[in-house]
Coordinates of C-alpha atoms and ligand atoms in Angstrom, one line a residue:
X1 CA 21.1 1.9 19.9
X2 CA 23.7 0.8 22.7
X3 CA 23.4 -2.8 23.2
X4 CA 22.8 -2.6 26.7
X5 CA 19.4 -0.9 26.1
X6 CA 18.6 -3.7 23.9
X7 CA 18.7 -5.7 27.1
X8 CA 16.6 -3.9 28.8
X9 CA 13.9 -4.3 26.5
X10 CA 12.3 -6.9 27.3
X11 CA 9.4 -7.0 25.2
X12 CA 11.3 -5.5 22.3
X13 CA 11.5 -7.9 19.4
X14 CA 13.9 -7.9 16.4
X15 CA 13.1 -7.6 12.6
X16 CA 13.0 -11.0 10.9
X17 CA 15.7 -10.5 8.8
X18 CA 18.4 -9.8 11.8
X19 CA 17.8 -13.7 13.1
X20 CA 16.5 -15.7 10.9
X21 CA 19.4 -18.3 8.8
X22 CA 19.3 -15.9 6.1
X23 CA 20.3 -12.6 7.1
X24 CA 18.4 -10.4 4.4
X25 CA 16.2 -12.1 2.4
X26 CA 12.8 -11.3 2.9
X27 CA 10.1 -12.7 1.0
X28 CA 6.3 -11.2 0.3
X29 CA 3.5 -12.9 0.8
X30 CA 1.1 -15.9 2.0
X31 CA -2.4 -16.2 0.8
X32 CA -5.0 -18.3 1.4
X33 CA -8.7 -18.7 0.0
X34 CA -11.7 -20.9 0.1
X35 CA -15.1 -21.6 -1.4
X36 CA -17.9 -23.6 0.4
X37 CA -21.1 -25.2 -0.8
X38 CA -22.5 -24.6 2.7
X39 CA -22.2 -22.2 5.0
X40 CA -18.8 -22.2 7.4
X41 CA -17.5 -20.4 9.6
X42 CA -15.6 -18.8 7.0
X43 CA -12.6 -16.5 9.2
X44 CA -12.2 -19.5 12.2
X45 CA -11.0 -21.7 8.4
X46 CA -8.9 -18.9 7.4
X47 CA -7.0 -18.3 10.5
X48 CA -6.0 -22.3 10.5
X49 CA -5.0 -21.8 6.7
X50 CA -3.1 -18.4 7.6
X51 CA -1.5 -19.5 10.6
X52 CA -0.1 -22.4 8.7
X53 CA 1.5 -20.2 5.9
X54 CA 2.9 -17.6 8.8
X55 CA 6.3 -18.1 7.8
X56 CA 5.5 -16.2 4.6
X57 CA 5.0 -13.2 6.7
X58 CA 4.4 -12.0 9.6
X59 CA 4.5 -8.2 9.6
X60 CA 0.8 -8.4 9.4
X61 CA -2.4 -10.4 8.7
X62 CA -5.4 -10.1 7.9
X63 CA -9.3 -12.1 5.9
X64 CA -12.2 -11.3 4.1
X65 CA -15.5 -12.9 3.8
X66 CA -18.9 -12.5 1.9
X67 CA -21.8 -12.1 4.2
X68 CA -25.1 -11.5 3.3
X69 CA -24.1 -10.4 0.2
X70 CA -21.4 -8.1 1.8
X71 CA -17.7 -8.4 2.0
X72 CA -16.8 -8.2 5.7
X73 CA -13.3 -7.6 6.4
X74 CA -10.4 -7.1 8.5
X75 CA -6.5 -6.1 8.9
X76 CA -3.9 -5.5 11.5
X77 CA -0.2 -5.6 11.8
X78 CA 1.3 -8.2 13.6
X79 CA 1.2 -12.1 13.7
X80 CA -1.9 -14.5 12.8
X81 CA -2.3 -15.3 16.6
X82 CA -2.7 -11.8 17.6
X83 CA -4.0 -10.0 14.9
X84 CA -6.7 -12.8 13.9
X85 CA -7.6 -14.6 17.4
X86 CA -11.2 -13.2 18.2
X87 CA -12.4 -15.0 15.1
X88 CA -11.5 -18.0 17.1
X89 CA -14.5 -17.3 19.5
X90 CA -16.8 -15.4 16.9
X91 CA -18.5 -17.1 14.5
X92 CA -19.6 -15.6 10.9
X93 CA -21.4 -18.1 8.9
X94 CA -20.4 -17.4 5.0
X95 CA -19.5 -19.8 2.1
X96 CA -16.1 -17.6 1.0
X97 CA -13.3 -15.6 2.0
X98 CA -9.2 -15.0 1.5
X99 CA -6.7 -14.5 3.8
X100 CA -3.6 -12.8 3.6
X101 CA -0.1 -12.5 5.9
X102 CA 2.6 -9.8 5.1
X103 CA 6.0 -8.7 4.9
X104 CA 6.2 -4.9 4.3
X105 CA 8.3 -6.0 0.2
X106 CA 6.7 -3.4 -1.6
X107 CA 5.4 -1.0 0.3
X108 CA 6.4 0.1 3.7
X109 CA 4.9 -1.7 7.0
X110 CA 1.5 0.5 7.4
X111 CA -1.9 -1.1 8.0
X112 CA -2.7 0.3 5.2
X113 CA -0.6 -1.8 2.9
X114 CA -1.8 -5.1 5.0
X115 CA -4.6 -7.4 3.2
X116 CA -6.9 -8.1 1.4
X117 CA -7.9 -4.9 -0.1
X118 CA -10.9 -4.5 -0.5
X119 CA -13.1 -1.7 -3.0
X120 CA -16.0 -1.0 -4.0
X121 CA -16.3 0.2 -7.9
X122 CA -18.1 0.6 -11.0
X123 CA -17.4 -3.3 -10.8
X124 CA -19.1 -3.8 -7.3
X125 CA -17.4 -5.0 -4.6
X126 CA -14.1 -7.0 -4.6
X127 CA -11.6 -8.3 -2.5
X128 CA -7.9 -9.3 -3.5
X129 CA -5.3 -10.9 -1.9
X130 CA -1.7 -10.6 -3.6
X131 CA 1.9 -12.4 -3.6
X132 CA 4.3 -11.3 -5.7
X133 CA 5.6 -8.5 -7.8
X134 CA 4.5 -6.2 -10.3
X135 CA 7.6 -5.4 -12.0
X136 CA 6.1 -2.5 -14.3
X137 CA 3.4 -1.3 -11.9
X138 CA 5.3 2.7 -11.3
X139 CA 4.8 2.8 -15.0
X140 CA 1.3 1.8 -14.6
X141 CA 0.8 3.7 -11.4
X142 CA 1.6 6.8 -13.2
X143 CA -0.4 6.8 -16.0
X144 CA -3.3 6.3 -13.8
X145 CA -2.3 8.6 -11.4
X146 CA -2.5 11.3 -14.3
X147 CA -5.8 10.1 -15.5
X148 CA -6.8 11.1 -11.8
X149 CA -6.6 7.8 -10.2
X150 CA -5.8 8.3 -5.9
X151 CA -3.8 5.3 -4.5
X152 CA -4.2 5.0 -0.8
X153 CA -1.7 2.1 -0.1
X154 CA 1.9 2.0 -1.1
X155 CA 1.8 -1.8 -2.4
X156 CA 1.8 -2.4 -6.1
X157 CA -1.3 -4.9 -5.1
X158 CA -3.9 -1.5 -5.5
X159 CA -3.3 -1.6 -9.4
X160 CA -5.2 -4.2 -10.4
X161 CA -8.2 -2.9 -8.4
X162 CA -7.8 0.9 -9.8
X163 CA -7.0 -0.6 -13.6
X164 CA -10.6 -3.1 -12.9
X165 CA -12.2 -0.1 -12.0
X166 CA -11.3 2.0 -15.2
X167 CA -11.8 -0.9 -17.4
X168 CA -14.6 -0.5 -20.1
X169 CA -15.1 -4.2 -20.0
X170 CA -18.7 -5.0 -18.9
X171 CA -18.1 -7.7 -16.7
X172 CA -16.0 -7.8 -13.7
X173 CA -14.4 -11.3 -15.4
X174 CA -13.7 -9.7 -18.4
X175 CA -12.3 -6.6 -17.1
X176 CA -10.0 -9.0 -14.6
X177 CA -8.9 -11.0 -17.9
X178 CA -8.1 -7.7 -19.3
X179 CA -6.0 -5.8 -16.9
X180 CA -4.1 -9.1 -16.1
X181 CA -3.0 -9.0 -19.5
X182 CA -1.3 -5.4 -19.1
X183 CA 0.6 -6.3 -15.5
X184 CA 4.0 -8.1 -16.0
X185 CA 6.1 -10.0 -13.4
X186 CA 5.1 -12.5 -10.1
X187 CA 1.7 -12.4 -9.1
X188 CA -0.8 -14.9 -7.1
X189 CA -4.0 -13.2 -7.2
X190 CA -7.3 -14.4 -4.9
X191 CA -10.0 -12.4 -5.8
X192 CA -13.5 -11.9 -4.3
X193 CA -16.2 -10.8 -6.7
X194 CA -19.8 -11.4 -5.5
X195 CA -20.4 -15.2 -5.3
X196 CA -17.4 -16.2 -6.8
X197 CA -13.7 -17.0 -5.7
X198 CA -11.1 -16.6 -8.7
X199 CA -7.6 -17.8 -8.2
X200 CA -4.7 -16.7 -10.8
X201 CA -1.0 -17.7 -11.3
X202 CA 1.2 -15.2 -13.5
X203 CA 1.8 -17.0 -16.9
X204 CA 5.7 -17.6 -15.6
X205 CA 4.9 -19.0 -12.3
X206 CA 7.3 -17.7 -10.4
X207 CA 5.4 -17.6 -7.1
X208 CA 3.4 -21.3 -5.9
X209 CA 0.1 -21.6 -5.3
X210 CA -2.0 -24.9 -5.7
X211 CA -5.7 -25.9 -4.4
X212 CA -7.3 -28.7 -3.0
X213 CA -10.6 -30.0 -2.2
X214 CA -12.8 -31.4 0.9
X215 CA -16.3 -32.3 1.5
X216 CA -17.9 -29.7 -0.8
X217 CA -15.5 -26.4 -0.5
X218 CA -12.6 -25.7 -2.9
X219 CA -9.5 -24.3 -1.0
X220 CA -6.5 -22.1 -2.4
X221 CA -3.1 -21.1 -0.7
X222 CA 0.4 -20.3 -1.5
X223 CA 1.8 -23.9 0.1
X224 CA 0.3 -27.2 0.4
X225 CA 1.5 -27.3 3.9
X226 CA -2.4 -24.9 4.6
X227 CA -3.8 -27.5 2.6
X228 CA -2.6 -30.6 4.4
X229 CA -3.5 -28.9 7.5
X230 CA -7.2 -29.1 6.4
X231 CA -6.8 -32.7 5.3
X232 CA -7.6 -31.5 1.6
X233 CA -7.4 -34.0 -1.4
X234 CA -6.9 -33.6 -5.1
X235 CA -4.2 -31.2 -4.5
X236 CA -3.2 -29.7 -7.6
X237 CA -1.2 -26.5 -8.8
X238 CA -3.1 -23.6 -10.5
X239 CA -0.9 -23.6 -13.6
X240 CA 1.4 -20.8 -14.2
X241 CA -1.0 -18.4 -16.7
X242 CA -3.9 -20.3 -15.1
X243 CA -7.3 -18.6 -14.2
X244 CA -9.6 -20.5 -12.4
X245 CA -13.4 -19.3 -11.1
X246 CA -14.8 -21.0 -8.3
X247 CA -19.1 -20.5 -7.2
X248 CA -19.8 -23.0 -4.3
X249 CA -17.9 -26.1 -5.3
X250 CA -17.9 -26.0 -9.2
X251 CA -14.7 -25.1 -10.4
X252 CA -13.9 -23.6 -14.3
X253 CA -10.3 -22.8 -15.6
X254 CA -9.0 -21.0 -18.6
X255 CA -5.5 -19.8 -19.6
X256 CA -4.8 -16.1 -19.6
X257 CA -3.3 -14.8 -22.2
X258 CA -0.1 -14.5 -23.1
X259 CA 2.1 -11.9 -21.3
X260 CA 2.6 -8.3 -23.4
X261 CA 6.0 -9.0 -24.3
X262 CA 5.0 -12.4 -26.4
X263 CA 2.0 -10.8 -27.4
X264 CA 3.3 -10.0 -30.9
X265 CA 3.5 -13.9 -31.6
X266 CA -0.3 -14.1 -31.4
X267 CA 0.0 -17.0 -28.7
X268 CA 2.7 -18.9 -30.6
X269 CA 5.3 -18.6 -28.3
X270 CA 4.2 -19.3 -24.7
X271 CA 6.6 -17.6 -22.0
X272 CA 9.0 -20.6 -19.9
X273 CA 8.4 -21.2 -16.3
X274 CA 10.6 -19.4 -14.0
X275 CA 9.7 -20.9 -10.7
X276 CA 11.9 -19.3 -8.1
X277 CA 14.5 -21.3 -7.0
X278 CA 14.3 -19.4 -3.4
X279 CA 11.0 -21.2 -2.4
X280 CA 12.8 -24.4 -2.2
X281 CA 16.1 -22.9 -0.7
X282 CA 14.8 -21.0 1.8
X283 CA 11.4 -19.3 1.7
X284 CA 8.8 -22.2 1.6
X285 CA 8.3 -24.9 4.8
X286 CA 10.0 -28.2 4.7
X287 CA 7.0 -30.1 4.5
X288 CA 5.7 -28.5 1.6
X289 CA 6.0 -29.8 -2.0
X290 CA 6.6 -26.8 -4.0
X291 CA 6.9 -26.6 -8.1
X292 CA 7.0 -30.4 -7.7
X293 CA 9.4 -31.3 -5.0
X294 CA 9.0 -31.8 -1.2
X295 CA 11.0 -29.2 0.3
X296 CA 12.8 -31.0 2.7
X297 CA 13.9 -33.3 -0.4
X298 CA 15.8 -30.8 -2.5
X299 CA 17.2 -29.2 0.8
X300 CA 18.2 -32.2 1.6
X301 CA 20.1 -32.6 -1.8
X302 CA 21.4 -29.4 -1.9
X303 CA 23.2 -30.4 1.5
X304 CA 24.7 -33.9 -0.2
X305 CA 25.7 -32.2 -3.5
X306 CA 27.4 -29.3 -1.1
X307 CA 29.0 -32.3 0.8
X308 CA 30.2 -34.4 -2.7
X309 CA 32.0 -31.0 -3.2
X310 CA 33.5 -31.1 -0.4
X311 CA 37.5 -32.2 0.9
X312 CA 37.1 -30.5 4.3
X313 CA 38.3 -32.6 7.5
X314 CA 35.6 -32.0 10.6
X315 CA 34.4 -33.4 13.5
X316 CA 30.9 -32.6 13.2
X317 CA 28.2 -30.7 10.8
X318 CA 25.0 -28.5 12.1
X319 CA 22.8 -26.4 10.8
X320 CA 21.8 -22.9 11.6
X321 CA 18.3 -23.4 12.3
X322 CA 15.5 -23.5 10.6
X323 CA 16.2 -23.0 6.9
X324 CA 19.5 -25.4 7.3
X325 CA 18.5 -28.3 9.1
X326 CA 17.0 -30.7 6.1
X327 CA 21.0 -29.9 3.9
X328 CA 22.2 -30.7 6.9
X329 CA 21.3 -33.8 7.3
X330 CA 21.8 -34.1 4.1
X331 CA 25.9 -33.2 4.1
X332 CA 25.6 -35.2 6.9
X333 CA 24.6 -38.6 5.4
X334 CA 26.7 -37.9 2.1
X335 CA 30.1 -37.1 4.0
X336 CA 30.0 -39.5 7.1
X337 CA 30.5 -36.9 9.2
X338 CA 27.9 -36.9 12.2
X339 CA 24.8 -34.0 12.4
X340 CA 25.2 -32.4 15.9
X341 CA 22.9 -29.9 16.8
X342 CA 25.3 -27.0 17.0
X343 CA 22.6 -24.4 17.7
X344 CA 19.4 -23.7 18.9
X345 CA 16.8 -21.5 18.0
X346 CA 14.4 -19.1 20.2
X347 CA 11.0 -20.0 18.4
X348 CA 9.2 -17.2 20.2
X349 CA 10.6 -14.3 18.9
X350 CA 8.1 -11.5 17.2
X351 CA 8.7 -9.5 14.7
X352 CA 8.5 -5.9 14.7
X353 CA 8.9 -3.1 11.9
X354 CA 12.3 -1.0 13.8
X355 CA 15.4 -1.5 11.0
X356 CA 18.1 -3.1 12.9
X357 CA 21.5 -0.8 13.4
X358 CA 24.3 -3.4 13.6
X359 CA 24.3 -3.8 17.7
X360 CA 20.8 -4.5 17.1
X361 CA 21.8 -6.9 14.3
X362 CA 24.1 -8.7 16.9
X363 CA 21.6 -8.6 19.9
X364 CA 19.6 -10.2 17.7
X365 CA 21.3 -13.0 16.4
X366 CA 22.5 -13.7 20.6
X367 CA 18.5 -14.2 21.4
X368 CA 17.4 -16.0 18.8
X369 CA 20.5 -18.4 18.4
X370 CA 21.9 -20.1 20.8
X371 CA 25.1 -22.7 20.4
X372 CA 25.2 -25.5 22.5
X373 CA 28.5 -25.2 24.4
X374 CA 29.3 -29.4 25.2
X375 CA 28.5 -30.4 21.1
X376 CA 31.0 -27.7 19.7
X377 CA 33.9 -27.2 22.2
X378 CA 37.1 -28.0 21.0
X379 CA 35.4 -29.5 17.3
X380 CA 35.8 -28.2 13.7
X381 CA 32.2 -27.5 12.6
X382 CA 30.6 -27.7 9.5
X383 CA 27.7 -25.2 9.6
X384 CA 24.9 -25.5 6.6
X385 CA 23.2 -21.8 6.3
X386 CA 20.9 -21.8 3.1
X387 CA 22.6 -18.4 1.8
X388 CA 24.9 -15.2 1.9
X389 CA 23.4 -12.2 1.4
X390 CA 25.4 -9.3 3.5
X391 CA 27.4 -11.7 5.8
X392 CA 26.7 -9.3 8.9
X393 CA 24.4 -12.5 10.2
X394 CA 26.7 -15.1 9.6
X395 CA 30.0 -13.3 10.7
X396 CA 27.8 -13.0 14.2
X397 CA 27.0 -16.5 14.2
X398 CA 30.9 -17.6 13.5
X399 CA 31.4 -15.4 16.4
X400 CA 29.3 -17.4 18.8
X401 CA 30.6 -20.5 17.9
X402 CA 33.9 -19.4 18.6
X403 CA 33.0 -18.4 21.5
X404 CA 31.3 -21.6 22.1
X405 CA 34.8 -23.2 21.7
X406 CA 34.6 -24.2 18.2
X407 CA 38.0 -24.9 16.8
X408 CA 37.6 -24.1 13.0
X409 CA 34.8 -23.0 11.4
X410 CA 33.4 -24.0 7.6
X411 CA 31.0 -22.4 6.4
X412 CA 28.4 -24.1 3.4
X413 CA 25.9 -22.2 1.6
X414 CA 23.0 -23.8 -0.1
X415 CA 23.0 -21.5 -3.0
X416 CA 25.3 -19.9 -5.5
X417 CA 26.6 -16.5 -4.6
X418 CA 23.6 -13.5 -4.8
X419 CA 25.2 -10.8 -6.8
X420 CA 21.6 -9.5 -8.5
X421 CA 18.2 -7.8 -7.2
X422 CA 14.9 -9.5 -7.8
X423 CA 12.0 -8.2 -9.3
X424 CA 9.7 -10.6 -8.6
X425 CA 8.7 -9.8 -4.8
X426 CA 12.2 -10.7 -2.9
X427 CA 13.6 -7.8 -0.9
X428 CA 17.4 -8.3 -1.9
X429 CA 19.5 -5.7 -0.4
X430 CA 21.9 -3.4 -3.3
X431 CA 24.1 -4.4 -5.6
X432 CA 26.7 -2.8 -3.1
X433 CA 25.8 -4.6 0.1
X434 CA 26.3 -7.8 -1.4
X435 CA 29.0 -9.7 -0.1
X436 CA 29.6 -11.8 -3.0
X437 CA 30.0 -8.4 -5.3
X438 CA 32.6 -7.4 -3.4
X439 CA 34.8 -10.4 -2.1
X440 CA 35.2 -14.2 -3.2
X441 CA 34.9 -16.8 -0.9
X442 CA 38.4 -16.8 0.7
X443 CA 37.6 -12.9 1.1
X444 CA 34.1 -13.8 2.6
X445 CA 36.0 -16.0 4.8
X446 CA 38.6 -13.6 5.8
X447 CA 35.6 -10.9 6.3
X448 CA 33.2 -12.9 8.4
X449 CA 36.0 -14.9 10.5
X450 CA 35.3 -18.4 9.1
X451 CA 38.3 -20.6 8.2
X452 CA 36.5 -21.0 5.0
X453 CA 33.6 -20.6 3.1
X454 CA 32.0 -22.7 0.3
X455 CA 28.8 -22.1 -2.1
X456 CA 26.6 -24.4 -3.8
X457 CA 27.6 -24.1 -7.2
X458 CA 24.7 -23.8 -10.1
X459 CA 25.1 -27.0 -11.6
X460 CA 24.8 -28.6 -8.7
X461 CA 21.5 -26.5 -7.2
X462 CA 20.0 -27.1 -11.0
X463 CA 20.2 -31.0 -10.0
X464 CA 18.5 -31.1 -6.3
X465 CA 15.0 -28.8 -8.6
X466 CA 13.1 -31.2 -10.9
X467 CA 13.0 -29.5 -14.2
X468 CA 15.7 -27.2 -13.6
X469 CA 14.8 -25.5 -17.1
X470 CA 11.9 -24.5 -15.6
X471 CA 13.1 -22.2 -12.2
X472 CA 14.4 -18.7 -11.8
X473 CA 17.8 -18.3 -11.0
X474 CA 18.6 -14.3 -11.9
X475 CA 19.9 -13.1 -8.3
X476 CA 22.6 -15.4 -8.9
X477 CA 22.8 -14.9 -13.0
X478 CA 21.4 -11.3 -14.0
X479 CA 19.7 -13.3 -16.4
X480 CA 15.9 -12.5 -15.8
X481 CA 12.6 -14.1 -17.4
X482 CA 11.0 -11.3 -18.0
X483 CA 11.8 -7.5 -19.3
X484 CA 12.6 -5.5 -16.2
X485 CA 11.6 -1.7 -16.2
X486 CA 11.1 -0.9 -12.7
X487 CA 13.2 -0.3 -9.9
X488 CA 13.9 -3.6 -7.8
X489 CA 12.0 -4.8 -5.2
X490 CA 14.6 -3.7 -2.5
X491 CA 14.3 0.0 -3.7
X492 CA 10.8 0.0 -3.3
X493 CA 10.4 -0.8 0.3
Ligands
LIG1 S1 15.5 -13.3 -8.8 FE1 16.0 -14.9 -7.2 S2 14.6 -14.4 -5.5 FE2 13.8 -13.3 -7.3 S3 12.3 -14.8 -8.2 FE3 14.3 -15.1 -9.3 S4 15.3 -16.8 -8.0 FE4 13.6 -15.9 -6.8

């Protein structure tokens, strides 16, 4: 599409992953769930804890709730404050519901694959609410697919509900406990089973997802920026390999157990943590604390360790907006070298489902950032960006600074170079369109226009996580937790 039509369209928005920092990493899921004493009005709570996790995804949205010993639910594509608002001016008494907001990861963008899903079976009814990755659910899909199961969605979130369904356990909890035990990879499940709200972390704990407590309801979501937003206290991780049942206020926990590949040790060897690293470079907000660290904090290392580094002469350092600004600061304060704020960003952008072509890639980048001509005329520029995926983004934004009158142009990325697909619920694009497979950094440089362009190294990320023992690092090192046996998450979109 010409660019010039792009112009013209004025209510056309742009994918997310054309304008945001990072040019191609898109991540799953937010999801949020809660559990009253008394009677609330149950969606108007969800939308506040949705809206605050919207940066986890915002292809679509949607809540479920128990009424009158029904599950009442809803789904449609697009943001929180469109897709959710009439709840605002509706009220629906209940004492529990989830929430969910979506990027189309697994499964294309169809309302269809938006949630929760919710079922009725030989279980009852249930709701779930998923973020994360199955990585062996197309060998799981199959087998029940010839045993005569009929999927409806595209999402990998369906086979827990079909495998609950077929399970010869009695109890809806033991059946759960069962079927959790056969699924491998990242999952955050909220579930809804007649009074009760059950939360679970996968025994690796790859994705985050922590709870928190106020005047007599228990509350669940992916980032304790939600929580905060409700002024929750107790705040408190569900462990990785954590289940945890909720009815009104009382809440009961027990560990799953462990995953099908330890299972021949009989529980003796417990699988390590394998927190995704991602969350704190890029994915999660800045004000949330996430696998133990405020994410502004380790951002903020990650930009001094990038800075200690470092022997590049400049004038000034900037961030491209959002993902950059807290290592910006950070390179700032470590290297002397004033924080200007290069560029702005265009907060009101959508997102829509089209793929970008490149003029649409570049059309994008021009309306969502925007340099600011006065602070970068005639100055060489530092500029923080949290990673390198392609380099089609940033080679647009070294373009616009140039044009902006930037004299030279250095490039620092707050992560090592992404040579490996995730299977954990991270859309990395292919081994082939990875920039760093193909060039190093001088031919990154070259390719994208920058004078030069420097990576976070891994030593130096592994000191800005707490436990660094504990995080997954396998787009950078091929080295992955947990067997792999399906395709990545990029070629299942
Ligand atoms: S492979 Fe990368 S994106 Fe995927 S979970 Fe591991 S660190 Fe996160």
């Amino acid at each position: 599409m010409p660019a010039s039509r792009i112009d013209a369209m004025d209510a056309f928005v742009f994918h997310s992953c054309v304008a945001d920092g990072n040019s191609s990493l898109r991540h799953h899921c937010g999801i949020v769930g809660i559990s009253s004493r008394e009677e609330v009005n149950m969606p108007e709570l969800l939308f506040y804890g949705l809206f605050s996790l919207q940066h986890r995804g915002q292809e679509s949205a949607g809540l479920a709730y128990r009424r009158q010993g029904k599950i009442k639910s809803y789904r449609s594509v697009g943001m929180v404050s469109t897709a959710l608002s009439h709840y605002l001016s509706e009220s629906h008494p209940s004492r529990l519901g989830i929430g969910h907001v979506r990027y189309s990861t697994h499964g294309t963008n169809k309302l269809e694959n938006a949630q929760p899903i919710v079922v009725s079976c030989s279980k009852g009814e249930i709701s779930l609410a998923h973020n994360g990755n199955i990585s062996n659910s197309e060998l799981l899909q199959e087998r029940l697919i010839a045993e005569g199961s009929i999927f409806q969605s595209t999402t990998d979130t369906e086979l827990l509900l079909h495998m609950i369904a077929r399970s010869r356990q009695a109890s809806f909890r033991d059946a759960l406990v069962e079927c959790l035990g056969l699924i491998e990879g990242a999952y955050c499940f909220l579930l809804m089973h007649e009074d009760a709200l059950y939360a679970v972390r996968d025994p690796y704990g790859f994705r985050p997802l922590v709870m928190g407590r106020r005047d007599g309801q228990v509350m669940f979501a992916s980032e304790t920026c939600a929580l905060n937003m409700f002024q929750a206290g107790d705040i408190r991780e569900v462990e990785p390999g954590e289940i945890m049942t909720v009815e009104g206020a009382r809440v009961t926990s027990e560990k799953l157990p462990a995953p099908r590949e330890l299972a021949h040790t009989q529980g003796t060897l417990q699988p390590r943590r394998a927190h995704c690293v991602f969350e704190l470079i890029y994915f999660a907000r800045p004000d949330s604390e996430v696998f133990g660290r405020t994410v502004h904090m380790a951002r903020k290392k990650m930009g001094e360790m990038l800075a200690r580094a470092d022997t590049v002469k400049a004038d000034i350092v900037i961030a491209v907006p959002d993902s950059g600004n807290s290592a910006a600061l950070g390179y700032s304060h470590a290297s002397g070298i004033p924080l200007e704020q290069g560029l702005t960003r265009n907060h009101y952008m959508g997102r829509t489902f089209i793929q970008p072509t490149p003029a649409m890639r570049e059309a994008g980048v021009r309306m969502k950032l925007h340099p600011v001509r006065e602070a970068i005329a005639g100055k060489r520029v530092v500029v923080i960006d949290d990673s390198l995926v392609r380099g089609t983004t940033s080679r647009q934004i070294v373009k616009l600074l140039r044009e902006a009158g930037a004299r030279e142009i250095h490039l620092r990325l707050c992560s090592p170079p992404v040579r490996h697909p995730c299977f954990y619920g991270i859309d990395i694009p292919t081994h082939e369109e990875l920039i760093s497979n193909r060039l190093d950094p001088e031919g990154i440089a070259r390719e994208i226009e920058a004078d030069s362009v420097q990576f976070l190294s891994m030593d130096d990320l592994r000191q800005c996580v707490p436990n660094p023992e504990d995080f997954c690092y396998a787009c950078f090192s091929g080295e992955y937790p947990t067997p792999v046996r399906d395709a990545p998450v990029s070629k299942k979109c």
